């Protein structure tokens, strides 16, 4: 095979593409009940949007970006010139930064205005080591709510996420909802300092990466997969013990609202998430079956400083994103069948060459009536057309031959019962519709 899809990417063949479509339809249905509207932003942005938005010291920006240069920029680089910032583009590793940029650019949340709720779906790109549930091009569905600071907004977003997953058929018992608060500018700097000191004091028992992070991004150490690091960090001070009174109260209200709504969750004081824009509430949903180590099917949180990074007025924000490929693994593990591809309802067969033009016209009439109609374009014999009809999954065959043409009718055969009858086109349409 001379060409294959690039490592870490996967073609969405029709069945999978249909599942992606079905999951987006479910998202549209659930999210619209909460007042969300669809938005789309470019697949690439100026690199700086991600650097400022997600944070230079994150793995996503520091190690996993796909840069995108136009030919023009490549020529400038080859000639020894640095490309302009506006020509230095990158494929989006996530869409929160792009949506925040768009909200500021179009002034979608004017000061004192109502909050805006947006959702999106599309491909994201991260140069990670591919493994089960981890791709370099993957598909996310995400939501962002801009302009709402109250903890009820956090609880609503989390409940909507669980509503969405349960609606897809992922059993509630197989999902763990983890929540934490990351604090804010008032309390996090001091906590970072405490963790930094803890890391330096325990450097002997930690991997070089964790020690290196002490200065750049100490909280990321909590995400280290090395079991020795995990054991050492188990004794590190917890953010929940360092929250300022405002953050502690915000977090307590979020938990109270979730509890009152009957939503089970676990407090996860070491959940820090991999993106630097978070303030206060963060959350993640992990599944216990079918995913191995890449078990987070969705996650998100609050980012009250992000819009100001893009030159907007200080505007609170929060949201989440879910991973399509991981949702599919979770659905497979739960035994939820993929939606069946829409099959033709009726196959139009021509008895001989003379009937082909009439068969072509009949297929057109059936489609105009809203039916899914298929016909042969390979000049096959009637016998082969009938075989093809069987294989196509259609329930009916409409047969046209010299007798039917002479009578201005067609023969309609029901494939399951083998019953057939002579009908007009209109009668056939009604019979087929009647069986839907
Ligand atoms: P994230 O946790 O980086 O958050 O990604 C969200 C979800 O995308 C993950 O839980 C996972 O299901 C899926 N995902 C991430 N990376 C991969 C990958 N390499 N392969 C397959 N699936 C993957 C965000 O992206 C934030 N923008 C979420 C957010 C929105 N926070 C606030 N608003």
Coordinates of C-alpha atoms and ligand atoms in Angstrom, one line a residue:
X1 CA 0.0 0.0 0.0
X2 CA 1.9 3.1 -1.1
X3 CA 0.0 5.6 1.1
X4 CA -1.6 5.2 4.5
X5 CA -3.3 7.7 6.8
X6 CA -0.6 9.5 8.9
X7 CA 0.4 7.8 12.1
X8 CA -2.0 8.7 14.9
X9 CA -4.9 9.6 12.5
X10 CA -7.9 7.4 11.6
X11 CA -10.2 7.6 8.6
X12 CA -13.8 7.8 9.7
X13 CA -15.3 5.2 7.3
X14 CA -19.0 5.5 6.8
X15 CA -20.1 3.6 9.9
X16 CA -17.8 5.6 12.1
X17 CA -18.6 8.9 10.4
X18 CA -22.3 8.1 10.9
X19 CA -21.6 7.5 14.6
X20 CA -19.7 10.8 14.8
X21 CA -22.8 12.5 13.2
X22 CA -25.2 10.7 15.6
X23 CA -23.2 11.9 18.6
X24 CA -23.2 15.4 17.4
X25 CA -26.9 15.2 16.9
X26 CA -27.3 14.0 20.5
X27 CA -25.0 16.9 21.6
X28 CA -27.2 19.4 19.7
X29 CA -30.3 18.0 21.3
X30 CA -29.0 18.0 24.9
X31 CA -27.1 21.3 24.7
X32 CA -30.0 23.2 23.1
X33 CA -32.1 22.4 26.2
X34 CA -29.5 24.3 28.2
X35 CA -29.5 27.3 25.8
X36 CA -26.3 26.5 23.8
X37 CA -25.8 27.6 20.2
X38 CA -23.4 26.1 17.6
X39 CA -20.2 28.0 16.7
X40 CA -17.3 27.1 14.4
X41 CA -13.8 28.6 14.5
X42 CA -10.8 28.0 12.2
X43 CA -8.9 24.8 12.4
X44 CA -5.8 26.9 12.5
X45 CA -5.1 30.0 14.5
X46 CA -2.1 32.2 15.0
X47 CA 0.3 30.2 17.2
X48 CA 0.2 32.9 19.8
X49 CA -3.5 32.3 20.4
X50 CA -2.6 28.9 21.8
X51 CA 0.6 30.0 23.6
X52 CA -1.2 32.8 25.4
X53 CA -4.4 30.9 25.9
X54 CA -3.3 27.4 26.9
X55 CA 0.1 28.3 28.4
X56 CA 3.7 28.0 27.2
X57 CA 4.6 25.6 30.0
X58 CA 1.9 23.0 29.2
X59 CA 2.7 19.8 27.3
X60 CA 0.1 20.7 24.7
X61 CA 1.9 23.9 23.7
X62 CA 5.4 23.0 24.7
X63 CA 5.6 19.6 23.0
X64 CA 2.6 18.7 21.0
X65 CA 1.8 21.5 18.6
X66 CA 1.5 21.1 14.8
X67 CA 2.7 24.3 13.2
X68 CA 1.2 25.3 9.9
X69 CA 3.3 27.5 7.6
X70 CA 2.1 28.8 4.2
X71 CA 4.5 28.5 1.3
X72 CA 5.1 32.2 1.7
X73 CA 6.2 31.8 5.3
X74 CA 8.4 28.8 4.4
X75 CA 10.2 30.9 1.7
X76 CA 10.8 33.7 4.2
X77 CA 12.3 31.2 6.7
X78 CA 14.4 29.7 3.9
X79 CA 15.7 33.2 3.1
X80 CA 16.8 33.5 6.7
X81 CA 13.9 35.8 7.8
X82 CA 11.7 35.1 10.8
X83 CA 8.1 34.7 9.7
X84 CA 5.7 37.3 11.0
X85 CA 3.6 36.4 14.0
X86 CA 0.5 36.5 11.9
X87 CA 2.0 34.0 9.5
X88 CA 3.0 31.6 12.2
X89 CA 0.0 29.4 12.4
X90 CA -0.8 26.2 14.3
X91 CA -3.4 23.5 14.0
X92 CA -5.8 23.8 17.0
X93 CA -5.0 21.3 19.8
X94 CA -8.3 22.3 21.4
X95 CA -11.0 24.9 20.7
X96 CA -11.4 26.8 23.9
X97 CA -8.7 29.3 23.0
X98 CA -10.1 29.8 19.5
X99 CA -13.6 30.3 20.8
X100 CA -12.3 32.8 23.4
X101 CA -10.5 34.7 20.7
X102 CA -13.6 34.8 18.6
X103 CA -15.8 36.0 21.5
X104 CA -13.4 38.9 22.1
X105 CA -13.0 39.7 18.4
X106 CA -16.7 39.9 17.8
X107 CA -17.5 41.4 21.2
X108 CA -20.1 38.6 21.9
X109 CA -20.2 39.4 25.6
X110 CA -20.5 43.2 25.9
X111 CA -20.0 44.5 29.4
X112 CA -23.2 44.0 31.4
X113 CA -24.6 41.8 28.7
X114 CA -26.1 38.4 29.0
X115 CA -23.9 35.3 29.2
X116 CA -23.4 33.5 25.9
X117 CA -23.4 29.7 25.6
X118 CA -21.6 28.1 22.6
X119 CA -20.8 24.6 21.5
X120 CA -18.6 23.1 18.8
X121 CA -17.5 19.9 17.2
X122 CA -14.4 19.1 15.1
X123 CA -10.9 17.8 14.7
X124 CA -8.1 18.7 17.1
X125 CA -4.4 18.0 16.7
X126 CA -1.8 17.0 19.3
X127 CA 1.5 15.4 18.5
X128 CA 1.2 12.8 21.3
X129 CA 2.4 9.2 21.3
X130 CA -0.5 7.3 19.7
X131 CA -2.1 4.5 21.8
X132 CA -5.6 3.2 22.4
X133 CA -7.8 6.2 22.9
X134 CA -5.0 8.7 22.1
X135 CA -4.7 10.0 18.6
X136 CA -2.8 12.9 16.9
X137 CA -6.0 13.9 15.1
X138 CA -9.0 13.3 17.3
X139 CA -12.5 14.6 17.4
X140 CA -14.0 16.7 20.2
X141 CA -17.3 18.1 21.1
X142 CA -17.1 21.0 23.5
X143 CA -19.1 23.8 25.1
X144 CA -18.1 27.2 26.4
X145 CA -20.3 29.5 28.6
X146 CA -19.0 33.1 28.7
X147 CA -20.0 35.8 31.1
X148 CA -21.3 33.7 34.1
X149 CA -19.4 33.8 37.3
X150 CA -21.8 32.1 39.7
X151 CA -21.2 28.6 41.0
X152 CA -24.6 27.6 39.6
X153 CA -23.1 27.9 36.1
X154 CA -20.4 25.4 37.1
X155 CA -23.0 23.0 38.4
X156 CA -25.2 23.4 35.3
X157 CA -22.3 22.7 33.0
X158 CA -21.3 19.6 34.9
X159 CA -24.9 18.3 35.0
X160 CA -25.2 18.9 31.2
X161 CA -22.1 16.9 30.6
X162 CA -23.4 14.0 32.6
X163 CA -26.8 14.3 30.9
X164 CA -25.1 14.1 27.6
X165 CA -23.0 11.0 28.5
X166 CA -26.0 9.2 30.0
X167 CA -28.1 10.1 27.0
X168 CA -25.6 8.3 24.8
X169 CA -26.0 5.2 26.8
X170 CA -22.8 5.2 28.9
X171 CA -23.9 3.6 32.2
X172 CA -23.7 6.0 35.1
X173 CA -22.1 3.3 37.2
X174 CA -19.2 3.0 34.9
X175 CA -18.4 6.8 35.1
X176 CA -16.4 8.6 37.8
X177 CA -17.0 12.3 38.0
X178 CA -14.0 14.0 39.6
X179 CA -14.1 17.6 40.7
X180 CA -11.6 20.0 42.2
X181 CA -11.0 23.7 42.6
X182 CA -7.7 25.2 41.3
X183 CA -8.1 28.5 43.2
X184 CA -7.5 31.9 41.6
X185 CA -5.0 34.7 41.5
X186 CA -5.5 35.3 45.2
X187 CA -4.7 31.8 46.5
X188 CA -3.0 29.8 43.8
X189 CA 0.4 31.6 43.6
X190 CA 1.1 30.7 47.3
X191 CA 0.0 27.1 46.7
X192 CA 2.3 26.8 43.7
X193 CA 5.1 28.0 45.8
X194 CA 4.3 25.4 48.5
X195 CA 4.3 22.6 45.9
X196 CA 7.5 24.0 44.3
X197 CA 9.2 23.8 47.7
X198 CA 7.8 20.3 48.3
X199 CA 9.2 19.1 45.0
X200 CA 12.6 20.5 45.6
X201 CA 12.6 19.1 49.1
X202 CA 11.7 15.6 47.7
X203 CA 13.7 15.8 44.5
X204 CA 15.6 12.6 45.2
X205 CA 12.4 10.5 45.0
X206 CA 11.0 12.3 41.9
X207 CA 11.7 11.9 38.1
X208 CA 13.8 14.6 36.4
X209 CA 10.7 15.9 34.6
X210 CA 8.9 16.6 37.8
X211 CA 11.9 18.3 39.3
X212 CA 12.4 20.4 36.1
X213 CA 8.8 21.5 36.5
X214 CA 9.3 22.8 40.0
X215 CA 10.0 26.2 38.6
X216 CA 8.0 26.3 35.3
X217 CA 4.8 24.6 36.3
X218 CA 4.9 22.7 39.6
X219 CA 1.3 21.6 39.7
X220 CA 1.8 19.6 36.5
X221 CA 3.8 17.1 38.7
X222 CA 0.4 15.8 40.0
X223 CA -0.2 14.5 36.4
X224 CA 3.0 12.5 36.3
X225 CA 2.3 8.8 35.5
X226 CA 5.5 7.5 37.2
X227 CA 4.3 5.5 40.3
X228 CA 7.3 6.5 42.4
X229 CA 6.4 10.2 41.8
X230 CA 2.8 9.5 42.6
X231 CA 3.9 7.9 45.9
X232 CA 6.0 10.9 46.9
X233 CA 3.4 13.4 45.8
X234 CA 0.7 11.6 47.8
X235 CA 2.2 13.5 50.8
X236 CA 2.2 16.9 49.1
X237 CA 0.0 19.7 50.4
X238 CA -3.5 19.9 48.8
X239 CA -4.9 22.9 47.0
X240 CA -8.2 22.5 48.8
X241 CA -6.4 23.4 52.1
X242 CA -5.0 26.6 50.5
X243 CA -8.1 28.1 48.9
X244 CA -8.9 31.7 49.8
X245 CA -12.4 32.1 51.4
X246 CA -14.0 33.2 48.1
X247 CA -12.7 30.2 46.2
X248 CA -13.6 27.9 49.0
X249 CA -17.2 29.2 49.1
X250 CA -17.5 29.0 45.3
X251 CA -16.3 25.4 45.4
X252 CA -18.6 24.5 48.3
X253 CA -21.6 25.9 46.5
X254 CA -20.8 23.9 43.3
X255 CA -20.6 20.7 45.4
X256 CA -23.8 21.5 47.2
X257 CA -25.7 22.1 44.0
X258 CA -24.4 18.9 42.5
X259 CA -25.4 17.0 45.6
X260 CA -28.9 18.5 45.7
X261 CA -29.3 17.6 42.0
X262 CA -28.5 14.0 42.9
X263 CA -25.3 13.9 41.0
X264 CA -22.6 11.6 42.4
X265 CA -19.0 13.0 42.3
X266 CA -15.7 12.5 43.9
X267 CA -13.5 15.3 45.2
X268 CA -10.1 14.9 43.6
X269 CA -7.8 17.5 45.2
X270 CA -4.9 16.4 42.9
X271 CA -6.8 16.9 39.7
X272 CA -5.0 19.8 37.9
X273 CA -5.8 19.2 34.2
X274 CA -3.2 19.8 31.5
X275 CA -4.1 23.3 30.4
X276 CA -3.0 26.4 32.2
X277 CA -6.1 28.6 31.8
X278 CA -8.1 27.1 34.6
X279 CA -9.2 28.9 37.7
X280 CA -11.5 27.5 40.4
X281 CA -13.7 24.6 39.3
X282 CA -12.1 21.8 37.2
X283 CA -13.7 18.4 36.5
X284 CA -13.1 15.2 34.6
X285 CA -15.1 12.2 33.7
X286 CA -13.3 8.9 33.7
X287 CA -14.7 5.5 32.7
X288 CA -13.8 2.3 34.5
X289 CA -14.3 0.0 31.4
X290 CA -12.8 -0.3 28.0
X291 CA -10.2 2.5 27.9
X292 CA -7.1 1.5 29.8
X293 CA -4.9 4.4 30.8
X294 CA -6.5 7.0 28.5
X295 CA -9.7 6.8 30.5
X296 CA -10.8 10.4 30.5
X297 CA -13.8 10.8 28.2
X298 CA -14.3 14.4 28.9
X299 CA -13.1 17.3 31.1
X300 CA -13.2 21.0 31.6
X301 CA -13.4 23.8 34.0
X302 CA -13.6 27.5 34.7
X303 CA -11.2 30.0 33.1
X304 CA -12.0 33.5 34.4
X305 CA -8.7 35.1 33.1
X306 CA -8.7 33.7 29.6
X307 CA -10.7 36.4 27.7
X308 CA -8.6 39.2 29.2
X309 CA -5.5 37.3 27.7
X310 CA -7.0 38.1 24.3
X311 CA -7.5 41.8 25.1
X312 CA -11.1 41.4 26.2
X313 CA -12.7 42.9 29.3
X314 CA -12.3 40.5 32.3
X315 CA -15.1 38.0 31.5
X316 CA -15.6 34.7 33.4
X317 CA -15.9 31.6 31.3
X318 CA -16.2 27.8 31.7
X319 CA -16.8 24.7 29.6
X320 CA -15.7 21.2 28.8
X321 CA -14.8 19.0 25.9
X322 CA -15.4 15.3 25.3
X323 CA -13.4 13.0 23.0
X324 CA -15.4 11.2 20.3
X325 CA -12.9 8.3 19.9
X326 CA -12.9 7.6 23.7
X327 CA -16.7 7.8 23.9
X328 CA -16.8 5.1 21.1
X329 CA -14.6 2.9 23.2
X330 CA -16.8 3.4 26.3
X331 CA -19.9 2.7 24.3
X332 CA -18.4 -0.4 22.8
X333 CA -17.4 -1.6 26.3
X334 CA -21.0 -0.9 27.5
X335 CA -22.3 -2.9 24.6
X336 CA -24.1 0.0 23.0
X337 CA -24.5 -0.7 19.3
X338 CA -23.4 1.9 16.7
X339 CA -26.3 3.5 14.9
X340 CA -27.2 1.6 11.7
X341 CA -26.3 3.4 8.5
X342 CA -29.3 4.6 6.6
X343 CA -30.0 1.9 4.0
X344 CA -32.0 2.2 0.8
X345 CA -35.7 1.6 1.3
X346 CA -36.4 0.5 -2.3
X347 CA -34.2 -0.8 -5.1
X348 CA -35.4 -0.1 -8.6
X349 CA -34.6 -3.0 -11.0
X350 CA -34.9 -2.9 -14.8
X351 CA -35.9 -6.2 -16.6
X352 CA -34.1 -5.3 -19.8
X353 CA -32.2 -2.4 -21.4
X354 CA -35.3 -0.8 -22.7
X355 CA -36.7 -0.4 -19.2
X356 CA -33.5 1.3 -17.9
X357 CA -34.5 4.9 -18.7
X358 CA -37.9 4.4 -17.0
X359 CA -36.1 2.8 -14.0
X360 CA -33.8 5.9 -13.8
X361 CA -36.9 8.2 -13.9
X362 CA -38.8 6.1 -11.3
X363 CA -35.8 6.3 -8.9
X364 CA -36.0 10.1 -9.3
X365 CA -39.7 10.1 -8.5
X366 CA -39.3 8.0 -5.4
X367 CA -36.5 10.2 -4.1
X368 CA -38.6 13.3 -4.8
X369 CA -41.3 11.7 -2.6
X370 CA -38.7 11.5 0.2
X371 CA -37.8 7.8 -0.1
X372 CA -34.3 6.4 -0.1
X373 CA -34.1 4.7 -3.6
X374 CA -31.2 3.0 -5.2
X375 CA -30.6 1.5 -8.7
X376 CA -28.0 -0.3 -10.7
X377 CA -25.4 1.7 -12.7
X378 CA -23.3 -1.3 -13.8
X379 CA -25.6 -2.7 -16.5
X380 CA -26.2 -5.9 -14.5
X381 CA -28.7 -8.6 -15.4
X382 CA -32.1 -8.7 -13.6
X383 CA -30.9 -11.6 -11.5
X384 CA -27.8 -9.6 -10.4
X385 CA -29.9 -6.5 -9.7
X386 CA -32.2 -8.6 -7.5
X387 CA -29.1 -9.9 -5.7
X388 CA -27.8 -6.4 -5.3
X389 CA -31.2 -5.3 -3.9
X390 CA -31.0 -8.0 -1.3
X391 CA -27.5 -7.0 -0.3
X392 CA -28.3 -3.3 -0.2
X393 CA -30.6 -3.8 2.8
X394 CA -33.6 -2.4 0.9
X395 CA -37.0 -3.8 2.0
X396 CA -38.6 -3.4 -1.4
X397 CA -37.8 -3.9 -5.1
X398 CA -39.6 -2.0 -7.8
X399 CA -39.4 -3.9 -11.0
X400 CA -39.9 -2.4 -14.4
X401 CA -40.1 -4.5 -17.6
X402 CA -42.1 -4.4 -20.9
X403 CA -45.4 -5.5 -19.3
X404 CA -45.1 -2.9 -16.6
X405 CA -44.2 -0.2 -19.0
X406 CA -47.1 -1.1 -21.3
X407 CA -49.5 -0.9 -18.3
X408 CA -48.0 2.3 -16.9
X409 CA -47.3 0.4 -13.6
X410 CA -44.6 -1.3 -11.7
X411 CA -44.2 -4.6 -9.8
X412 CA -43.5 -4.0 -6.2
X413 CA -41.9 -6.9 -4.4
X414 CA -41.5 -7.1 -0.6
X415 CA -38.2 -8.8 -0.1
X416 CA -38.9 -10.3 3.3
X417 CA -42.3 -11.9 2.5
X418 CA -41.6 -12.3 -1.3
X419 CA -45.1 -11.0 -1.9
X420 CA -45.5 -8.9 -5.0
X421 CA -48.1 -6.8 -6.6
X422 CA -48.7 -4.5 -9.6
X423 CA -49.1 -0.9 -8.4
X424 CA -48.9 2.7 -9.7
X425 CA -45.9 4.8 -8.6
X426 CA -48.2 6.6 -6.1
X427 CA -49.5 3.4 -4.6
X428 CA -45.9 2.1 -4.3
X429 CA -44.8 5.3 -2.5
X430 CA -47.7 4.9 0.0
X431 CA -46.9 1.2 0.6
X432 CA -43.2 1.8 1.2
X433 CA -44.0 4.8 3.5
X434 CA -46.5 2.7 5.4
X435 CA -43.8 0.2 6.3
X436 CA -41.4 2.8 7.7
Ligands
LIG1 P1 -8.8 18.1 27.4 O1 -8.9 17.4 28.7 O2 -7.4 18.4 26.9 O3 -9.6 19.5 27.5 O4 -9.5 17.3 26.3 C1 -10.9 16.9 26.5 C2 -11.1 15.5 26.0 O5 -10.6 15.3 24.7 C3 -10.4 14.5 26.8 O6 -11.1 14.2 28.0 C4 -10.3 13.3 25.9 O7 -11.6 12.6 25.9 C5 -10.2 14.0 24.5 N1 -8.8 14.0 24.1 C6 -7.8 14.8 24.5 N2 -6.6 14.5 23.8 C7 -6.9 13.4 23.1 C8 -6.1 12.6 22.2 N3 -4.8 12.8 21.9 N4 -6.7 11.6 21.5 C9 -8.1 11.3 21.8 N5 -8.8 12.0 22.6 C10 -8.3 13.1 23.2 C11 -9.7 20.4 26.5 O8 -9.4 20.2 25.4 C12 -10.3 21.7 27.0 N6 -10.4 22.6 25.8 C13 -11.7 21.4 27.6 C14 -12.4 22.7 28.0 C15 -13.3 23.4 27.4 N7 -12.1 23.3 29.1 C16 -12.9 24.4 29.2 N8 -13.6 24.4 28.1

